[in-house]
Short mmCIF file of C-alpha atoms and ligand atoms in Angstrom, two decimals:
data_model
loop_
_atom_site.label_atom_id
_atom_site.label_comp_id
_atom_site.label_asym_id
_atom_site.label_seq_id
_atom_site.Cartn_x
_atom_site.Cartn_y
_atom_site.Cartn_z
CA UNK A 2 1.27 -29.71 -2.76
CA UNK A 3 -2.04 -29.43 -0.94
CA UNK A 4 -2.66 -26.16 0.81
CA UNK A 5 -5.35 -25.64 3.31
CA UNK A 6 -6.22 -22.26 4.70
CA UNK A 7 -5.12 -23.40 8.11
CA UNK A 8 -1.61 -24.31 7.00
CA UNK A 9 -0.85 -21.67 4.44
CA UNK A 10 2.50 -20.32 5.50
CA UNK A 11 3.80 -17.15 3.85
CA UNK A 12 7.39 -18.28 4.48
CA UNK A 13 6.90 -21.19 2.07
CA UNK A 14 6.75 -18.86 -0.89
CA UNK A 15 9.84 -17.87 -2.83
CA UNK A 16 10.68 -14.29 -3.83
CA UNK A 17 8.59 -12.96 -6.74
CA UNK A 18 10.23 -13.13 -10.17
CA UNK A 19 9.42 -9.50 -10.92
CA UNK A 20 9.54 -6.59 -8.46
CA UNK A 21 6.40 -5.70 -6.50
CA UNK A 22 7.73 -2.18 -5.85
CA UNK A 23 9.40 0.23 -8.27
CA UNK A 24 13.10 -0.51 -8.58
CA UNK A 25 15.89 1.50 -10.16
CA UNK A 26 16.48 0.29 -13.68
CA UNK A 27 19.17 1.52 -16.03
CA UNK A 28 17.98 4.36 -18.23
CA UNK A 29 14.82 4.92 -16.18
CA UNK A 30 16.09 8.15 -14.60
CA UNK A 31 17.22 9.52 -17.96
CA UNK A 32 13.81 8.90 -19.51
CA UNK A 33 11.96 10.32 -16.52
CA UNK A 34 12.04 13.98 -17.49
CA UNK A 35 9.06 16.32 -17.29
CA UNK A 36 6.81 17.94 -14.68
CA UNK A 37 5.54 16.12 -11.61
CA UNK A 38 1.83 15.29 -11.50
CA UNK A 39 -0.07 17.19 -8.75
CA UNK A 40 -0.12 15.54 -5.35
CA UNK A 41 1.46 15.28 -1.92
CA UNK A 42 4.97 16.18 -3.10
CA UNK A 43 3.70 19.65 -4.02
CA UNK A 44 2.23 20.54 -0.59
CA UNK A 45 3.88 23.53 1.07
CA UNK A 46 5.15 21.97 4.30
CA UNK A 47 7.09 18.72 4.08
CA UNK A 48 9.19 16.44 6.25
CA UNK A 49 10.90 13.44 4.70
CA UNK A 50 10.95 10.29 6.79
CA UNK A 51 12.04 6.65 6.58
CA UNK A 52 8.58 5.36 5.57
CA UNK A 53 4.85 6.03 5.83
CA UNK A 54 4.37 4.72 9.36
CA UNK A 55 7.02 7.16 10.69
CA UNK A 56 5.14 9.97 8.98
CA UNK A 57 1.93 8.88 10.70
CA UNK A 58 3.71 8.80 14.05
CA UNK A 59 4.86 12.40 13.56
CA UNK A 60 1.46 13.56 12.32
CA UNK A 61 -0.18 12.26 15.49
CA UNK A 62 2.52 13.78 17.69
CA UNK A 63 2.51 17.12 15.90
CA UNK A 64 -1.28 17.23 16.30
CA UNK A 65 -0.70 17.07 20.05
CA UNK A 66 -2.55 13.82 20.73
CA UNK A 67 -1.69 12.29 24.05
CA UNK A 68 -1.87 8.86 25.69
CA UNK A 69 -5.45 7.64 25.98
CA UNK A 70 -6.80 9.77 23.11
CA UNK A 71 -8.83 7.96 20.47
CA UNK A 72 -8.22 7.97 16.72
CA UNK A 73 -10.83 6.99 14.12
CA UNK A 74 -9.16 4.38 11.89
CA UNK A 75 -10.76 2.59 8.91
CA UNK A 76 -11.68 -1.03 9.63
CA UNK A 77 -9.87 -1.89 6.39
CA UNK A 78 -6.30 -1.13 7.36
CA UNK A 79 -2.85 -2.66 7.55
CA UNK A 80 -1.19 -3.41 10.83
CA UNK A 81 1.66 -1.00 10.04
CA UNK A 82 -0.88 1.83 10.42
CA UNK A 83 -1.59 0.81 14.01
CA UNK A 84 2.01 0.70 15.23
CA UNK A 85 2.36 4.51 15.57
CA UNK A 86 -0.86 4.62 17.61
CA UNK A 87 0.36 1.76 19.73
CA UNK A 88 3.66 3.38 20.69
CA UNK A 89 1.97 6.71 21.40
CA UNK A 90 -0.62 5.03 23.64
CA UNK A 91 -3.54 6.06 21.37
CA UNK A 92 -6.68 3.97 21.01
CA UNK A 93 -7.89 3.04 17.51
CA UNK A 94 -11.66 3.25 17.07
CA UNK A 95 -12.56 1.42 13.87
CA UNK A 96 -15.12 2.73 11.41
CA UNK A 97 -16.57 0.91 8.37
CA UNK A 98 -15.92 1.66 4.70
CA UNK A 99 -18.21 1.26 1.68
CA UNK A 100 -17.59 -1.27 -1.11
CA UNK A 101 -16.01 1.46 -3.25
CA UNK A 102 -13.74 2.15 -0.21
CA UNK A 103 -15.30 5.57 0.46
CA UNK A 104 -16.16 6.88 3.91
CA UNK A 105 -19.66 7.81 5.04
CA UNK A 106 -19.59 10.78 7.36
CA UNK A 107 -22.48 9.31 9.37
CA UNK A 108 -20.20 6.38 10.29
CA UNK A 109 -17.57 8.79 11.55
CA UNK A 110 -20.05 11.01 13.34
CA UNK A 111 -21.60 8.12 15.25
CA UNK A 112 -18.17 7.23 16.64
CA UNK A 113 -17.09 10.74 17.62
CA UNK A 114 -16.72 11.07 21.38
CA UNK A 115 -14.89 13.64 23.47
CA UNK A 116 -11.76 11.48 23.54
CA UNK A 117 -11.42 11.26 19.71
CA UNK A 118 -8.60 13.57 18.63
CA UNK A 119 -8.10 12.64 14.98
CA UNK A 120 -9.55 10.78 12.04
CA UNK A 121 -7.46 8.91 9.49
CA UNK A 122 -8.87 8.47 5.99
CA UNK A 123 -7.10 6.30 3.42
CA UNK A 124 -7.13 6.90 -0.34
CA UNK A 125 -6.96 3.18 -1.14
CA UNK A 126 -4.88 1.96 -4.07
CA UNK A 127 -4.62 5.47 -5.57
CA UNK A 128 -8.37 6.17 -5.68
CA UNK A 129 -8.68 9.67 -4.28
CA UNK A 130 -11.76 10.27 -2.15
CA UNK A 131 -13.64 13.54 -2.06
CA UNK A 132 -13.22 14.64 1.55
CA UNK A 133 -15.27 17.88 1.60
CA UNK A 134 -17.93 16.42 3.90
CA UNK A 135 -15.34 14.79 6.17
CA UNK A 136 -13.48 18.11 6.33
CA UNK A 137 -16.65 19.90 7.49
CA UNK A 138 -17.26 17.24 10.09
CA UNK A 139 -13.67 17.42 11.37
CA UNK A 140 -13.92 21.22 11.66
CA UNK A 141 -17.23 21.01 13.48
CA UNK A 142 -16.01 18.31 15.87
CA UNK A 143 -12.57 19.96 16.26
CA UNK A 144 -10.64 16.83 15.40
CA UNK A 145 -7.58 16.61 13.15
CA UNK A 146 -8.00 15.11 9.70
CA UNK A 147 -5.11 12.96 8.55
CA UNK A 148 -5.13 11.91 4.90
CA UNK A 149 -3.30 8.64 4.51
CA UNK A 150 -1.88 8.98 1.00
CA UNK A 151 0.34 5.90 1.26
CA UNK A 152 -1.41 4.58 -1.85
CA UNK A 153 -2.00 7.95 -3.50
CA UNK A 154 1.10 10.11 -3.81
CA UNK A 155 -0.37 11.75 -6.91
CA UNK A 156 -3.79 12.85 -8.12
CA UNK A 157 -6.63 14.78 -6.56
CA UNK A 158 -10.20 15.92 -7.03
CA UNK A 159 -11.47 18.91 -9.03
CA UNK A 160 -11.13 20.97 -5.82
CA UNK A 161 -7.68 20.06 -4.52
CA UNK A 162 -4.63 17.87 -4.96
CA UNK A 163 -4.60 14.75 -2.81
CA UNK A 164 -3.35 15.54 0.70
CA UNK A 165 -4.36 19.20 0.63
CA UNK A 166 -7.73 18.83 2.37
CA UNK A 167 -6.44 17.17 5.52
CA UNK A 168 -4.54 18.88 8.28
CA UNK A 169 -1.81 16.35 7.57
CA UNK A 170 -1.00 14.06 4.67
CA UNK A 171 1.20 11.04 5.11
CA UNK A 172 2.75 9.12 2.23
CA UNK A 173 4.81 6.02 1.62
CA UNK A 174 6.92 7.43 -1.17
CA UNK A 175 8.80 4.19 -1.75
CA UNK A 176 5.60 2.65 -3.11
CA UNK A 177 5.77 5.07 -6.04
CA UNK A 178 9.43 5.80 -6.70
CA UNK A 179 12.54 3.60 -6.78
CA UNK A 180 14.13 5.16 -3.70
CA UNK A 181 14.71 2.20 -1.38
CA UNK A 182 13.06 3.62 1.74
CA UNK A 183 11.02 6.78 2.04
CA UNK A 184 7.97 8.34 3.65
CA UNK A 185 6.57 11.84 3.76
CA UNK A 186 4.65 13.97 6.23
CA UNK A 187 3.20 16.97 4.42
CA UNK A 188 0.62 19.66 4.99
CA UNK A 189 -1.05 22.48 3.13
CA UNK A 190 -2.41 23.88 6.43
CA UNK A 191 0.01 23.20 9.27
CA UNK A 192 3.48 24.67 9.52
CA UNK A 193 5.91 21.84 10.22
CA UNK A 194 8.97 24.00 10.96
CA UNK A 195 8.80 23.07 14.63
CA UNK A 196 9.29 19.43 13.71
CA UNK A 197 13.04 19.01 13.86
CA UNK A 198 14.51 15.72 12.71
CA UNK A 199 17.98 14.27 13.13
CA UNK A 200 20.17 13.85 10.07
CA UNK A 201 20.88 10.32 8.86
CA UNK A 202 24.33 9.03 9.79
CA UNK A 203 27.01 8.63 7.15
CA UNK A 204 26.60 4.88 7.40
CA UNK A 205 22.85 5.25 6.70
CA UNK A 206 23.64 7.22 3.55
CA UNK A 207 26.25 4.74 2.39
CA UNK A 208 24.00 1.77 3.08
CA UNK A 209 21.07 3.37 1.22
CA UNK A 210 23.26 4.17 -1.79
CA UNK A 211 24.76 0.67 -1.76
CA UNK A 212 21.35 -1.01 -1.53
CA UNK A 213 20.01 1.03 -4.42
CA UNK A 214 23.03 0.23 -6.53
CA UNK A 215 22.66 -3.44 -5.72
CA UNK A 216 18.96 -3.31 -6.59
CA UNK A 217 19.78 -1.52 -9.87
CA UNK A 218 22.24 -4.26 -10.79
CA UNK A 219 19.85 -7.01 -9.82
CA UNK A 220 17.08 -5.40 -11.83
CA UNK A 221 19.11 -4.85 -14.95
CA UNK A 222 17.40 -8.04 -15.81
CA UNK A 223 14.32 -7.40 -17.95
CA UNK A 224 16.38 -8.52 -20.93
CA UNK A 225 17.79 -11.49 -19.05
CA UNK A 226 14.51 -12.42 -17.45
CA UNK A 227 12.59 -12.20 -20.70
CA UNK A 228 13.20 -15.72 -21.99
CA UNK A 229 12.49 -17.12 -18.55
CA UNK A 230 9.15 -15.36 -18.31
CA UNK A 231 8.30 -16.33 -21.89
CA UNK A 232 8.63 -20.01 -21.11
CA UNK A 233 7.33 -19.85 -17.60
CA UNK A 234 3.73 -20.94 -17.62
CA UNK A 235 4.10 -24.00 -15.42
CA UNK A 236 1.32 -26.47 -15.07
CA UNK A 237 -1.02 -25.12 -12.41
CA UNK A 238 -0.41 -26.90 -9.13
CA UNK A 239 -3.09 -28.86 -7.44
CA UNK A 240 -4.52 -26.57 -4.81
CA UNK A 241 -6.89 -27.25 -2.01
CA UNK A 242 -9.48 -29.53 -3.59
CA UNK A 243 -11.36 -29.84 -0.31
CA UNK A 244 -10.35 -26.63 1.39
CA UNK A 245 -12.20 -25.31 4.39
CA UNK A 246 -13.22 -21.72 4.97
CA UNK A 247 -10.64 -18.99 4.51
CA UNK A 248 -8.64 -18.22 7.61
CA UNK A 249 -10.67 -15.86 9.78
CA UNK A 250 -8.98 -12.44 9.81
CA UNK A 251 -9.36 -12.09 13.56
CA UNK A 252 -7.45 -15.29 14.20
CA UNK A 253 -4.84 -14.35 11.64
CA UNK A 254 -4.38 -10.94 13.20
CA UNK A 255 -3.81 -12.45 16.62
CA UNK A 256 -1.10 -14.55 15.11
CA UNK A 257 0.52 -11.62 13.33
CA UNK A 258 0.22 -8.94 15.97
CA UNK A 259 3.40 -8.34 17.83
CA UNK A 260 5.51 -9.40 14.87
CA UNK A 261 8.48 -7.15 14.43
CA UNK A 262 7.90 -6.46 10.72
CA UNK A 263 5.37 -3.77 11.60
CA UNK A 264 7.44 -2.16 14.34
CA UNK A 265 9.02 1.27 14.09
CA UNK A 266 12.79 1.22 14.31
CA UNK A 267 13.96 3.60 17.08
CA UNK A 268 16.96 4.52 14.92
CA UNK A 269 14.66 6.00 12.27
CA UNK A 270 11.88 7.31 14.49
CA UNK A 271 13.15 10.88 14.70
CA UNK A 272 15.44 10.80 11.68
CA UNK A 273 15.09 12.29 8.22
CA UNK A 274 15.07 10.06 5.12
CA UNK A 275 18.48 9.69 3.49
CA UNK A 276 19.69 12.24 0.97
CA UNK A 277 19.72 9.68 -1.82
CA UNK A 278 16.06 8.83 -1.09
CA UNK A 279 15.03 12.52 -1.06
CA UNK A 280 16.93 13.34 -4.25
CA UNK A 281 15.64 10.40 -6.27
CA UNK A 282 12.10 11.06 -5.07
CA UNK A 283 11.81 14.44 -6.75
CA UNK A 284 13.79 13.35 -9.78
CA UNK A 285 11.57 10.42 -10.61
CA UNK A 286 8.16 12.00 -9.97
CA UNK A 287 7.00 12.71 -13.52
CA UNK A 288 4.07 12.49 -15.89
CA UNK A 289 5.68 9.44 -17.45
CA UNK A 290 5.33 7.59 -14.15
CA UNK A 291 1.61 8.40 -14.11
CA UNK A 292 1.17 7.34 -17.73
CA UNK A 293 3.00 4.03 -17.27
CA UNK A 294 0.96 3.16 -14.19
CA UNK A 295 -2.31 3.99 -15.90
CA UNK A 296 -1.33 1.98 -18.99
CA UNK A 297 -0.42 -1.07 -16.89
CA UNK A 298 -3.68 -0.77 -14.95
CA UNK A 299 -5.58 -0.62 -18.25
CA UNK A 300 -3.84 -3.82 -19.43
CA UNK A 301 -5.09 -5.65 -16.32
CA UNK A 302 -8.59 -4.26 -16.87
CA UNK A 303 -8.69 -5.54 -20.44
CA UNK A 304 -7.57 -8.97 -19.30
CA UNK A 305 -10.31 -9.52 -16.69
CA UNK A 306 -13.27 -7.65 -18.19
CA UNK A 307 -16.26 -9.94 -18.71
CA UNK A 308 -15.07 -12.64 -16.27
CA UNK A 309 -17.54 -13.87 -13.67
CA UNK A 310 -15.03 -15.21 -11.16
CA UNK A 311 -13.46 -11.84 -10.33
CA UNK A 312 -14.01 -8.09 -10.73
CA UNK A 313 -11.75 -5.04 -10.55
CA UNK A 314 -12.42 -2.73 -7.65
CA UNK A 315 -12.43 0.23 -10.01
CA UNK A 316 -13.30 0.19 -13.72
CA UNK A 317 -12.77 2.51 -15.49
CA UNK A 318 -10.02 4.39 -13.73
CA UNK A 319 -10.94 8.08 -13.15
CA UNK A 320 -8.85 10.32 -15.38
CA UNK A 321 -6.65 11.93 -12.74
CA UNK A 322 -5.92 8.69 -10.84
CA UNK A 323 -2.34 7.46 -10.57
CA UNK A 324 -2.87 3.91 -9.31
CA UNK A 325 -0.62 2.33 -6.73
CA UNK A 326 -1.72 -1.19 -7.73
CA UNK A 327 -4.47 -3.02 -9.61
CA UNK A 328 -6.98 -4.25 -6.96
CA UNK A 329 -8.93 -7.32 -8.03
CA UNK A 330 -11.73 -9.01 -6.10
CA UNK A 331 -11.44 -12.77 -6.63
CA UNK A 332 -14.44 -14.90 -5.67
CA UNK A 333 -12.52 -18.09 -4.98
CA UNK A 334 -9.46 -16.25 -3.78
CA UNK A 335 -7.33 -18.64 -1.77
CA UNK A 336 -6.45 -21.20 -4.48
CA UNK A 337 -5.74 -18.37 -6.95
CA UNK A 338 -3.55 -16.59 -4.42
CA UNK A 339 -1.59 -19.72 -3.54
CA UNK A 340 -1.13 -20.72 -7.16
CA UNK A 341 0.18 -17.26 -8.06
CA UNK A 342 2.53 -17.20 -5.08
CA UNK A 343 3.85 -20.64 -6.11
CA UNK A 344 4.47 -19.25 -9.60
CA UNK A 345 6.38 -16.36 -7.96
CA UNK A 346 3.99 -13.67 -9.17
CA UNK A 347 4.24 -10.46 -7.11
CA UNK A 348 1.02 -9.93 -5.14
CA UNK A 349 0.36 -7.32 -2.53
CA UNK A 350 -2.43 -8.06 -0.07
CA UNK A 351 -3.30 -4.90 1.79
CA UNK A 352 -5.50 -5.61 4.83
CA UNK A 353 -5.06 -9.38 4.71
CA UNK A 354 -4.49 -9.29 8.45
CA UNK A 355 -6.81 -7.01 10.35
CA UNK A 356 -6.78 -6.04 13.96
CA UNK A 357 -8.64 -8.67 16.00
CA UNK A 358 -11.16 -6.03 17.16
CA UNK A 359 -12.51 -5.69 13.61
CA UNK A 360 -15.34 -8.15 13.02
CA UNK A 361 -18.13 -8.49 10.44
CA UNK A 362 -20.26 -6.44 12.83
CA UNK A 363 -17.80 -3.53 12.56
CA UNK A 364 -17.45 -3.69 8.80
CA UNK A 365 -18.47 -6.63 6.60
CA UNK A 366 -16.69 -5.04 3.62
CA UNK A 367 -13.33 -5.08 5.39
CA UNK A 368 -13.66 -8.74 6.33
CA UNK A 369 -14.71 -9.57 2.78
CA UNK A 370 -11.82 -7.62 1.25
CA UNK A 371 -9.32 -9.15 3.68
CA UNK A 372 -10.31 -12.53 2.25
CA UNK A 373 -10.90 -11.71 -1.41
CA UNK A 374 -9.00 -8.65 -2.58
CA UNK A 375 -5.65 -9.16 -4.29
CA UNK A 376 -3.50 -6.36 -5.64
CA UNK A 377 -1.10 -6.60 -8.54
CA UNK A 378 1.76 -4.17 -9.17
CA UNK A 379 1.33 -1.66 -12.00
CA UNK A 380 4.41 0.46 -11.28
CA UNK A 381 6.40 2.27 -13.91
CA UNK A 382 9.48 0.03 -13.64
CA UNK A 383 7.61 -3.01 -15.01
CA UNK A 384 8.23 -3.86 -18.63
CA UNK A 385 5.33 -4.69 -20.95
CA UNK A 386 6.64 -8.23 -21.04
CA UNK A 387 6.49 -8.50 -17.26
CA UNK A 388 2.94 -7.15 -17.06
CA UNK A 389 1.92 -9.60 -19.79
CA UNK A 390 3.49 -12.43 -17.83
CA UNK A 391 1.64 -11.49 -14.62
CA UNK A 392 -1.60 -11.33 -16.60
CA UNK A 393 -1.00 -14.74 -18.20
CA UNK A 394 -0.31 -16.28 -14.81
CA UNK A 395 -3.39 -14.62 -13.32
CA UNK A 396 -5.70 -15.85 -16.07
CA UNK A 397 -4.23 -19.34 -15.86
CA UNK A 398 -4.74 -19.42 -12.05
CA UNK A 399 -8.32 -18.15 -12.37
CA UNK A 400 -9.10 -20.73 -15.05
CA UNK A 401 -7.66 -23.56 -13.05
CA UNK A 402 -9.54 -22.53 -9.90
CA UNK A 403 -12.75 -22.37 -11.97
CA UNK A 404 -11.99 -25.81 -13.45
CA UNK A 405 -11.44 -27.32 -10.00
CA UNK A 406 -14.92 -26.38 -8.84
C1 PLP B 526 -2.59 2.69 3.88
C2 PLP B 526 -1.21 2.55 4.48
N1 PLP B 526 -0.84 3.43 5.43
C3 PLP B 526 0.39 3.36 6.00
C4 PLP B 526 1.30 2.40 5.63
C5 PLP B 526 2.66 2.37 6.24
O1 PLP B 526 3.59 2.72 5.25
P1 PLP B 526 5.09 2.20 5.27
O2 PLP B 526 5.07 0.74 4.96
O3 PLP B 526 5.76 3.02 4.23
O4 PLP B 526 5.63 2.46 6.63
C6 PLP B 526 0.95 1.47 4.65
C7 PLP B 526 1.90 0.42 4.27
O5 PLP B 526 1.71 -0.40 3.45
C8 PLP B 526 -0.34 1.54 4.05
O6 PLP B 526 -0.70 0.66 3.10
#
């Protein structure tokens, strides 16, 4: 099959063979004993929501932002982060990020106007940023600081756990724990008692429990899947021998904006996460989770070290980091991505589609990462065999892309 950037269609790809997000697996809960690593779950004030975007919606509302206010948003973002702003009538003002994904305060300062009410900073892929300087700036400018911890539920700096520096922390808890759906709005500084949420309906609870049970049964499979993964190193497909440039993010975003997958469901907008999601969240948050994720990340690092056709975004991993994924910059990304998708390898591509207002003039790094940064799961529910399989497929796809040049 020949793929060109222009006709790559995400709907062509089949479901990944191994789960991109943590799933309930038999025995996992029993093994997961021990204290939780520091992070957002330990902040004093907490409200449990359906997912991260709902938490962001409530952070912005609780902060008192009103229609027409501006919010500083990183140019490297996902469209789900913009939906809450959109429905609240807030204007995103995009600021650039550095290659190590950190924020320069000068870039924020130069965009601060009287209408800016808040700044959102993302701890990408689990890499916790030191926000002392941004905190000072936010205090001086009297704007709210929202830490987007959707990729960093755990960890912190020497000064504070992740989420504690901002006025608000939002998290996408389902990216870290096998809970089905879940998000969190938390704060070490702002009392959230005034934020009253509706209870989930009985049918929501039953559906959540049923879905988790179904997922647990489906994912009983490491043993069953093993032989399949063992044998499954198909011949690399022929990909794009004469491909054109990668699809421009602005054009892609136009195509994707308005798609319902990013929308907030009115049913869940003012509703708490289900009881099953809340209970499993605290049960599964343990040191073992952190260790497994770090070990899987290290396995990816070992596999790609020394290659010239790709480089990890972060090597080595700082000691207190609990990674969400393994982010890998791939020089000739599109054929590798398509080959891996055809082999049903789970890949997450944060920021693949950016808002059309973000151009190379706003932030060249974001445009570059939209086109070249792939992320591979390193969650605790993956078996060693599954991680090895992903690595084998990755190396094979990189080699074949290099050979095609
Ligand atoms: C940085 C970031 N913020 C917010 C969100 C929204 O989280 P959710 O998908 O849980 O609604 C995501 C989702 O991927 C994200 O990556």
